[in-house]
Structures are given as structure tokens and as C-alpha cells.
PDB file of C-alpha atoms in Angstrom:
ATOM      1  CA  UNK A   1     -81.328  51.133 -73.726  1.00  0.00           C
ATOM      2  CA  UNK A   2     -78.062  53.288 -74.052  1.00  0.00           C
ATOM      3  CA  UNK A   3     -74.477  51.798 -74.342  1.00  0.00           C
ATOM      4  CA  UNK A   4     -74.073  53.246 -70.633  1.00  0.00           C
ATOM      5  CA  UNK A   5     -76.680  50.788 -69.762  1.00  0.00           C
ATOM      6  CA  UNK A   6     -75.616  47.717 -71.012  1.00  0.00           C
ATOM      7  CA  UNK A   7     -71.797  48.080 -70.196  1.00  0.00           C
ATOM      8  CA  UNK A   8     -71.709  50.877 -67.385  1.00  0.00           C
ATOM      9  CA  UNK A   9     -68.515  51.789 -66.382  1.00  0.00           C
ATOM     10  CA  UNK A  10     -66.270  50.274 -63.921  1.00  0.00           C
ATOM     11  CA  UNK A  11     -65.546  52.380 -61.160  1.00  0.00           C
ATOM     12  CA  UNK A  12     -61.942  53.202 -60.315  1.00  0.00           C
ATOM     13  CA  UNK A  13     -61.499  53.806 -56.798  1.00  0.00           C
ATOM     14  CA  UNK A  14     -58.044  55.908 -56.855  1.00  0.00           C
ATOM     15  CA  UNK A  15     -54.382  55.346 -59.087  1.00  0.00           C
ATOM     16  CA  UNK A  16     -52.891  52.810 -56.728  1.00  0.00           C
ATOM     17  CA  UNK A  17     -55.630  50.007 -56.830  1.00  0.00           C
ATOM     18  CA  UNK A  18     -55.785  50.963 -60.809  1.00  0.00           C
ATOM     19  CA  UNK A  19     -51.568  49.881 -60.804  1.00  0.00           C
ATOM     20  CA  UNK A  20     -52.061  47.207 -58.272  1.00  0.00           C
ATOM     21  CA  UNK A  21     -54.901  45.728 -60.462  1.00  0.00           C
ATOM     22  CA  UNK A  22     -52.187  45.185 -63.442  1.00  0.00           C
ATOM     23  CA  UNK A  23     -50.680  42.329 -64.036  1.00  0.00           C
ATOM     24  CA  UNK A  24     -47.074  43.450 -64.553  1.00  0.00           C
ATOM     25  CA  UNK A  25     -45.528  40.048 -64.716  1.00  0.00           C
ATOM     26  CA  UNK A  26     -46.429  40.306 -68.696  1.00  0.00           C
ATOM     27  CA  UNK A  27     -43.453  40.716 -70.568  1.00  0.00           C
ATOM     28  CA  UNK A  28     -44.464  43.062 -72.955  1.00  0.00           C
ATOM     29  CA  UNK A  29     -44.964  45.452 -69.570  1.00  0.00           C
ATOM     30  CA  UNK A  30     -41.398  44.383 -68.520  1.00  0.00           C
ATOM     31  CA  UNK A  31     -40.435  45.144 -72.334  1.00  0.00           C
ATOM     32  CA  UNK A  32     -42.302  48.801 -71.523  1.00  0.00           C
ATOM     33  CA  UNK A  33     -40.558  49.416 -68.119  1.00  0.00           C
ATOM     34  CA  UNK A  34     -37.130  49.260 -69.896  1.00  0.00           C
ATOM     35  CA  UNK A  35     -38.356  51.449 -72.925  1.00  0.00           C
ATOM     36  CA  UNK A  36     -38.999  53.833 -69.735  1.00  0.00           C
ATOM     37  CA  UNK A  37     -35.793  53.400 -67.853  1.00  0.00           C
ATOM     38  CA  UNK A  38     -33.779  53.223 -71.150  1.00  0.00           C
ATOM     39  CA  UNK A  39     -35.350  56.684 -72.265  1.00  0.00           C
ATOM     40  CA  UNK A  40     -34.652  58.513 -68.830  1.00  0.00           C
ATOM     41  CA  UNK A  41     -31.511  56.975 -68.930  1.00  0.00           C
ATOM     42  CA  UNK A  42     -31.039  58.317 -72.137  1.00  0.00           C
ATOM     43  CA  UNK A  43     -32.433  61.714 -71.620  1.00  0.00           C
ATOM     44  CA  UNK A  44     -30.083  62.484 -68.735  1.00  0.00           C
ATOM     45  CA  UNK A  45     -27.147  60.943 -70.116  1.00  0.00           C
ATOM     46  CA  UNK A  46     -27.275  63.090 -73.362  1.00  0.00           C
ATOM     47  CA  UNK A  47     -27.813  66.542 -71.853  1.00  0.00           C
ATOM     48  CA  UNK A  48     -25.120  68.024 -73.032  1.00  0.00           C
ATOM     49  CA  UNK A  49     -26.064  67.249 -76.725  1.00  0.00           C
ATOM     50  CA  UNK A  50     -28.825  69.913 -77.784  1.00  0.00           C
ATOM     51  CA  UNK A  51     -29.089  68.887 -81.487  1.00  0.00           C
ATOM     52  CA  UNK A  52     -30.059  64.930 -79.855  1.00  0.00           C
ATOM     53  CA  UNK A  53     -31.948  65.674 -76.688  1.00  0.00           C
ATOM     54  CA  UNK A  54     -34.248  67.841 -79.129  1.00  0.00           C
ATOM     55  CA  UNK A  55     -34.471  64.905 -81.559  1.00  0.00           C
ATOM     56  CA  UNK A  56     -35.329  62.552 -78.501  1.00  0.00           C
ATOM     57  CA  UNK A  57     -37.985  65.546 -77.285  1.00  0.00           C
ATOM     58  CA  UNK A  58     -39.439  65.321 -80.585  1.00  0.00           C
ATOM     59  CA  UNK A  59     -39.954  61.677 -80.786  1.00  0.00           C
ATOM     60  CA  UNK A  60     -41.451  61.348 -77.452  1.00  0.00           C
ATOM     61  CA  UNK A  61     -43.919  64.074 -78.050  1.00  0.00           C
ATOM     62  CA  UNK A  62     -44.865  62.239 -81.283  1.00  0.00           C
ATOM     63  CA  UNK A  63     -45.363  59.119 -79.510  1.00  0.00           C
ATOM     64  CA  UNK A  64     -47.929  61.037 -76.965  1.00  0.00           C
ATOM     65  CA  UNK A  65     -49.610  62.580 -79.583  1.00  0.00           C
ATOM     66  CA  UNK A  66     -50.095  59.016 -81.050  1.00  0.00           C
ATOM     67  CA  UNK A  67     -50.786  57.862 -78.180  1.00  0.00           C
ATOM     68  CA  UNK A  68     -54.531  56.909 -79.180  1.00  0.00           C
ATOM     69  CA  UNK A  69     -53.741  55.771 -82.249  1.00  0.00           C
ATOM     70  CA  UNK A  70     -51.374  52.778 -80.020  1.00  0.00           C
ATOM     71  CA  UNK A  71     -54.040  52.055 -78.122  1.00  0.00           C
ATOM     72  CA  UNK A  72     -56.659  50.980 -80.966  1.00  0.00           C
ATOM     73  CA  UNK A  73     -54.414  49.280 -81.921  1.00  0.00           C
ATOM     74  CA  UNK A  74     -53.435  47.290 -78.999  1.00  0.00           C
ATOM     75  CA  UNK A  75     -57.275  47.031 -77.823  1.00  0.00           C
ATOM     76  CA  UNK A  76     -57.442  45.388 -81.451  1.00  0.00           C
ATOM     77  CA  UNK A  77     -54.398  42.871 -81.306  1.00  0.00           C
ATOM     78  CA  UNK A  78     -54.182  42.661 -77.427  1.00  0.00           C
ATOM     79  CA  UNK A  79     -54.238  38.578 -77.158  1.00  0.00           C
ATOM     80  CA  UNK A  80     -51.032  38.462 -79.287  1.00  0.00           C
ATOM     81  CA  UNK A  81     -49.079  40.384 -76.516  1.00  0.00           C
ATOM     82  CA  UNK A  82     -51.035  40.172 -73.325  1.00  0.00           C
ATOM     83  CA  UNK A  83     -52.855  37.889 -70.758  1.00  0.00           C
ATOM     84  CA  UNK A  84     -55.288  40.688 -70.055  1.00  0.00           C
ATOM     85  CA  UNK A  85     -57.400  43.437 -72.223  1.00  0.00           C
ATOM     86  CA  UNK A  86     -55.943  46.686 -70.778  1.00  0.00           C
ATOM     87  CA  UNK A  87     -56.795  49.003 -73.698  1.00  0.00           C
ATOM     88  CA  UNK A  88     -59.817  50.915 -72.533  1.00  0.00           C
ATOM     89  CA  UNK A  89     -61.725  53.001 -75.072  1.00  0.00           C
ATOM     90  CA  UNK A  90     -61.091  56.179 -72.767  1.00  0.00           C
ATOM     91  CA  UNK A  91     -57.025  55.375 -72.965  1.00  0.00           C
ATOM     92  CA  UNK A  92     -56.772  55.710 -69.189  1.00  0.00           C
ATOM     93  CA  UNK A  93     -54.409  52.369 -69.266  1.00  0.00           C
ATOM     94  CA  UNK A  94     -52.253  53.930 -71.692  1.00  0.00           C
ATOM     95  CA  UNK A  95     -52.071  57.271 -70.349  1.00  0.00           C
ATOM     96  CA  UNK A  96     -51.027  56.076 -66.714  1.00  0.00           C
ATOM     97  CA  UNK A  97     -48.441  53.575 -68.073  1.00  0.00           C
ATOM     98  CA  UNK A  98     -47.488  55.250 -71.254  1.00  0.00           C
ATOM     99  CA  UNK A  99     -48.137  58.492 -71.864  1.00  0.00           C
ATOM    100  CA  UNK A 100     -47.292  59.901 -68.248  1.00  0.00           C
ATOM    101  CA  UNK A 101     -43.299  58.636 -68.204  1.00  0.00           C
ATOM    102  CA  UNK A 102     -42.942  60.059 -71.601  1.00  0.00           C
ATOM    103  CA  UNK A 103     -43.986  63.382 -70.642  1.00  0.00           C
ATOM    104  CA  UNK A 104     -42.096  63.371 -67.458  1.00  0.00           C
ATOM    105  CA  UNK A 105     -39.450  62.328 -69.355  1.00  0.00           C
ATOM    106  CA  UNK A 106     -40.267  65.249 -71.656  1.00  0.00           C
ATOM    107  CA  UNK A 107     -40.069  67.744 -68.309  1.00  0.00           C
ATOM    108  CA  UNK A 108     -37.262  66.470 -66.939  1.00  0.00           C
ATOM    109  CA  UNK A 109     -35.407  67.597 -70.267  1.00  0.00           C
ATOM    110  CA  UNK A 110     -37.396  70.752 -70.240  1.00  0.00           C
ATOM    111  CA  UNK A 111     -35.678  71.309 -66.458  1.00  0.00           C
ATOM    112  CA  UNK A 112     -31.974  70.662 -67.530  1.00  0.00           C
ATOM    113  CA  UNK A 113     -32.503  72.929 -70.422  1.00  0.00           C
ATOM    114  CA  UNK A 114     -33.978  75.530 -68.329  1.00  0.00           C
ATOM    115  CA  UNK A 115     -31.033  74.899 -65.847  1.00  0.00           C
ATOM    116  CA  UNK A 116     -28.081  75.194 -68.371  1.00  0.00           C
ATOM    117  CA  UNK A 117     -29.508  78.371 -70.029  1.00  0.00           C
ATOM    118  CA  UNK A 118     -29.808  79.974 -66.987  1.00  0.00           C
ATOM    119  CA  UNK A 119     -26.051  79.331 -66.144  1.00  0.00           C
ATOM    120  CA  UNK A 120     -25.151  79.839 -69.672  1.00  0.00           C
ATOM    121  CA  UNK A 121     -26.564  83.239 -68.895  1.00  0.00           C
ATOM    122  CA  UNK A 122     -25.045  83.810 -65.413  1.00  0.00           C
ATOM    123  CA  UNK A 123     -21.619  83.055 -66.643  1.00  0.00           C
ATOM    124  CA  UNK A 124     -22.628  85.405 -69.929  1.00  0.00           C
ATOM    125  CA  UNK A 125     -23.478  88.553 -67.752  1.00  0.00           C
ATOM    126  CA  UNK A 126     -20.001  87.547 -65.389  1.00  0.00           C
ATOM    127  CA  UNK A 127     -18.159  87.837 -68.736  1.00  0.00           C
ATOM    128  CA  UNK A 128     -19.719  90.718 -69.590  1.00  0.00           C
ATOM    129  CA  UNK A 129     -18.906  92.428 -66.276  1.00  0.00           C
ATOM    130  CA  UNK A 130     -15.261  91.125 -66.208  1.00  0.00           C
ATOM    131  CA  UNK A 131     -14.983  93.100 -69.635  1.00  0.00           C
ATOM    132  CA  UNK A 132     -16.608  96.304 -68.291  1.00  0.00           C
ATOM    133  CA  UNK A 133     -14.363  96.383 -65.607  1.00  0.00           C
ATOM    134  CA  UNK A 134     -11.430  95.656 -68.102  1.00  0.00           C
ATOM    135  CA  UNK A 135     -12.553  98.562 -70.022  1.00  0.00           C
ATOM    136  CA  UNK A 136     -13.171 100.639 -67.329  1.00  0.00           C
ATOM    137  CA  UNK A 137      -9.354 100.208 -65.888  1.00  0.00           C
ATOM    138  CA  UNK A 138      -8.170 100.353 -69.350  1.00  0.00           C
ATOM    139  CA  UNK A 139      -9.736 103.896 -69.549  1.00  0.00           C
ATOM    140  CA  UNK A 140      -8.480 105.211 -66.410  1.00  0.00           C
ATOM    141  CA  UNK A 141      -4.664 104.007 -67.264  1.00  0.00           C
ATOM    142  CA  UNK A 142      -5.306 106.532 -70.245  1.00  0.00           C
ATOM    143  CA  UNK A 143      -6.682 109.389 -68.496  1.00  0.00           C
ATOM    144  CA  UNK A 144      -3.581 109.207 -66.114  1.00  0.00           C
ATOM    145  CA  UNK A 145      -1.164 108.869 -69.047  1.00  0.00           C
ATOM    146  CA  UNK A 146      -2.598 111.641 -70.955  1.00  0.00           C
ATOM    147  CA  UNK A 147      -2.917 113.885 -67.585  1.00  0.00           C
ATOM    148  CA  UNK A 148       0.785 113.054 -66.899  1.00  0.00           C
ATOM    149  CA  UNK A 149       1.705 113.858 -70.263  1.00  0.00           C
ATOM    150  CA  UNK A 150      -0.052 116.929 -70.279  1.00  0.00           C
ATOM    151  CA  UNK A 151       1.123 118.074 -66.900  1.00  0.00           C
ATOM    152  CA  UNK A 152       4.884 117.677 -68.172  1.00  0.00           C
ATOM    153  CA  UNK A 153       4.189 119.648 -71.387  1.00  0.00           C
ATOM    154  CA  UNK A 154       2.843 122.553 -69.402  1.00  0.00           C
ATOM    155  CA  UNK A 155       5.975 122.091 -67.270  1.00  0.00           C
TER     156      UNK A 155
END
């Protein structure tokens, strides 16, 4: 008999009964909802601040990347922190309520930096016309100064 065989599957019928199947009254999910909130918060309060918002990027990638590492982990040591085992060898737990607010965190900085260099660049290329226009007024001042002056020396 195969492993399929002796422990087949369970079959998830869609992503709201999977949520609505979770117990979220443990506190370490509670605990894991404010890491969430705290990091969006976080993420849209510093947008302004390249040098940390790239730091923050960086971490959260990390922590997707190990991702699967955290969950052997937790399917390992889950009665210390939780009434039920969540931590699926496929990671589909961890993805949903994990890995998926971290990268939409990850997007929504990817959008405001996206946003900002686009105006960054829209009020660039206004600058850049304001000085052409400058120049170009500049120039004609001193082609009528220098035809004026020439027209009274051939006077």
C-alpha cells in the first residue's frame, strides 16, 4: 500500500470553509493577526523612508522564502502553541495565513514605490520643461538685444 492509501488526502472544498475551519480564538493566531496589521501598518506609515521600507521588503521576503522551514518547525512543536495541528506537509496553512499577507504586504510597497517614482518623474520632466522654456525666453531677450544693438550701429 502507498502513503496515499493509508492517509489520503482531505479534500478542501474552496478558501472560505478552509478559514472558517480554523480556530482563530488561539492566541498565537491573535499574536499573528497583529504581526499582520502591525507590518501593513508599518509599511504604509514609512513610505516616505526608502533606505527602511527596503529593509522591511527584505525581511518579509526572507520570511516567505523561509516560509517552509517555519512550518516544520511548527508541525514539530505545534502542542506548545496551539489547540490544533495546522501545519500540513504541503504548507497550505501557512501559505493562506502567512505567507499571503506578507506578500501583499510586499505589493502594496511595490505600488507606492511605483506611484512616487512615477510622480518623481512627472514633476522631473515639468522641471525640465519650465527650464527649456526659461532658456528659450532667455535666448530670444538676446537675439532682440543684439538685433537692437546692431540696428543702431548701422544707424
Amino acid at each position: 500500500m502507498s502513503e496515499d492509501q493509508v492517509n489520503p488526502p482531505s479534500p478542501i472544498d474552496g478558501i472560505l470553509p478552509f478559514l472558517q475551519s480554523i480556530e482563530w480564538r488561539d492566541p498565537w493566531l491573535a499574536l499573528l493577526l497583529t504581526f499582520h496589521i502591525a507590518v501593513t501598518l508599518t509599511a504604509l506609515m514609512t513610505r516616505n523612508h526608502a533606505n527602511f521600507q527596503i529593509m522591511l521588503f527584505l525581511a518579509l521576503l526572507l520570511l516567505v522564502y523561509f516560509s517552509e522551514s517555519i512550518n516544520e518547525v511548527a508541525a514539530s512543536n505545534w502542542m506548545l502553541f496551539s489547540r490544533q495541528q495546522y501545519f500540513d506537509s504541503n504548507g497550505l496553512f501557512i501559505s493562506v495565513v502567512f505567507s499571503v499577507p506578507i506578500l501583499m504586504n510586499c505589493m502594496i510597497m511595490i505600488a507606492s514605490w511605483l506611484y512616487q517614482s512615477s510622480q518623481l518623474m512627472t514633476s522631473l520632466k515639468r522641471a525640465q520643461l519650465r527650464q527649456q522654456a526659461r532658456n528659450q525666453e532667455i535666448g530670444n531677450e538676446s537675439i532682440n538685444t543684439n538685433g537692437t544693438a546692431a540696428r543702431e550701429k548701422q544707424e
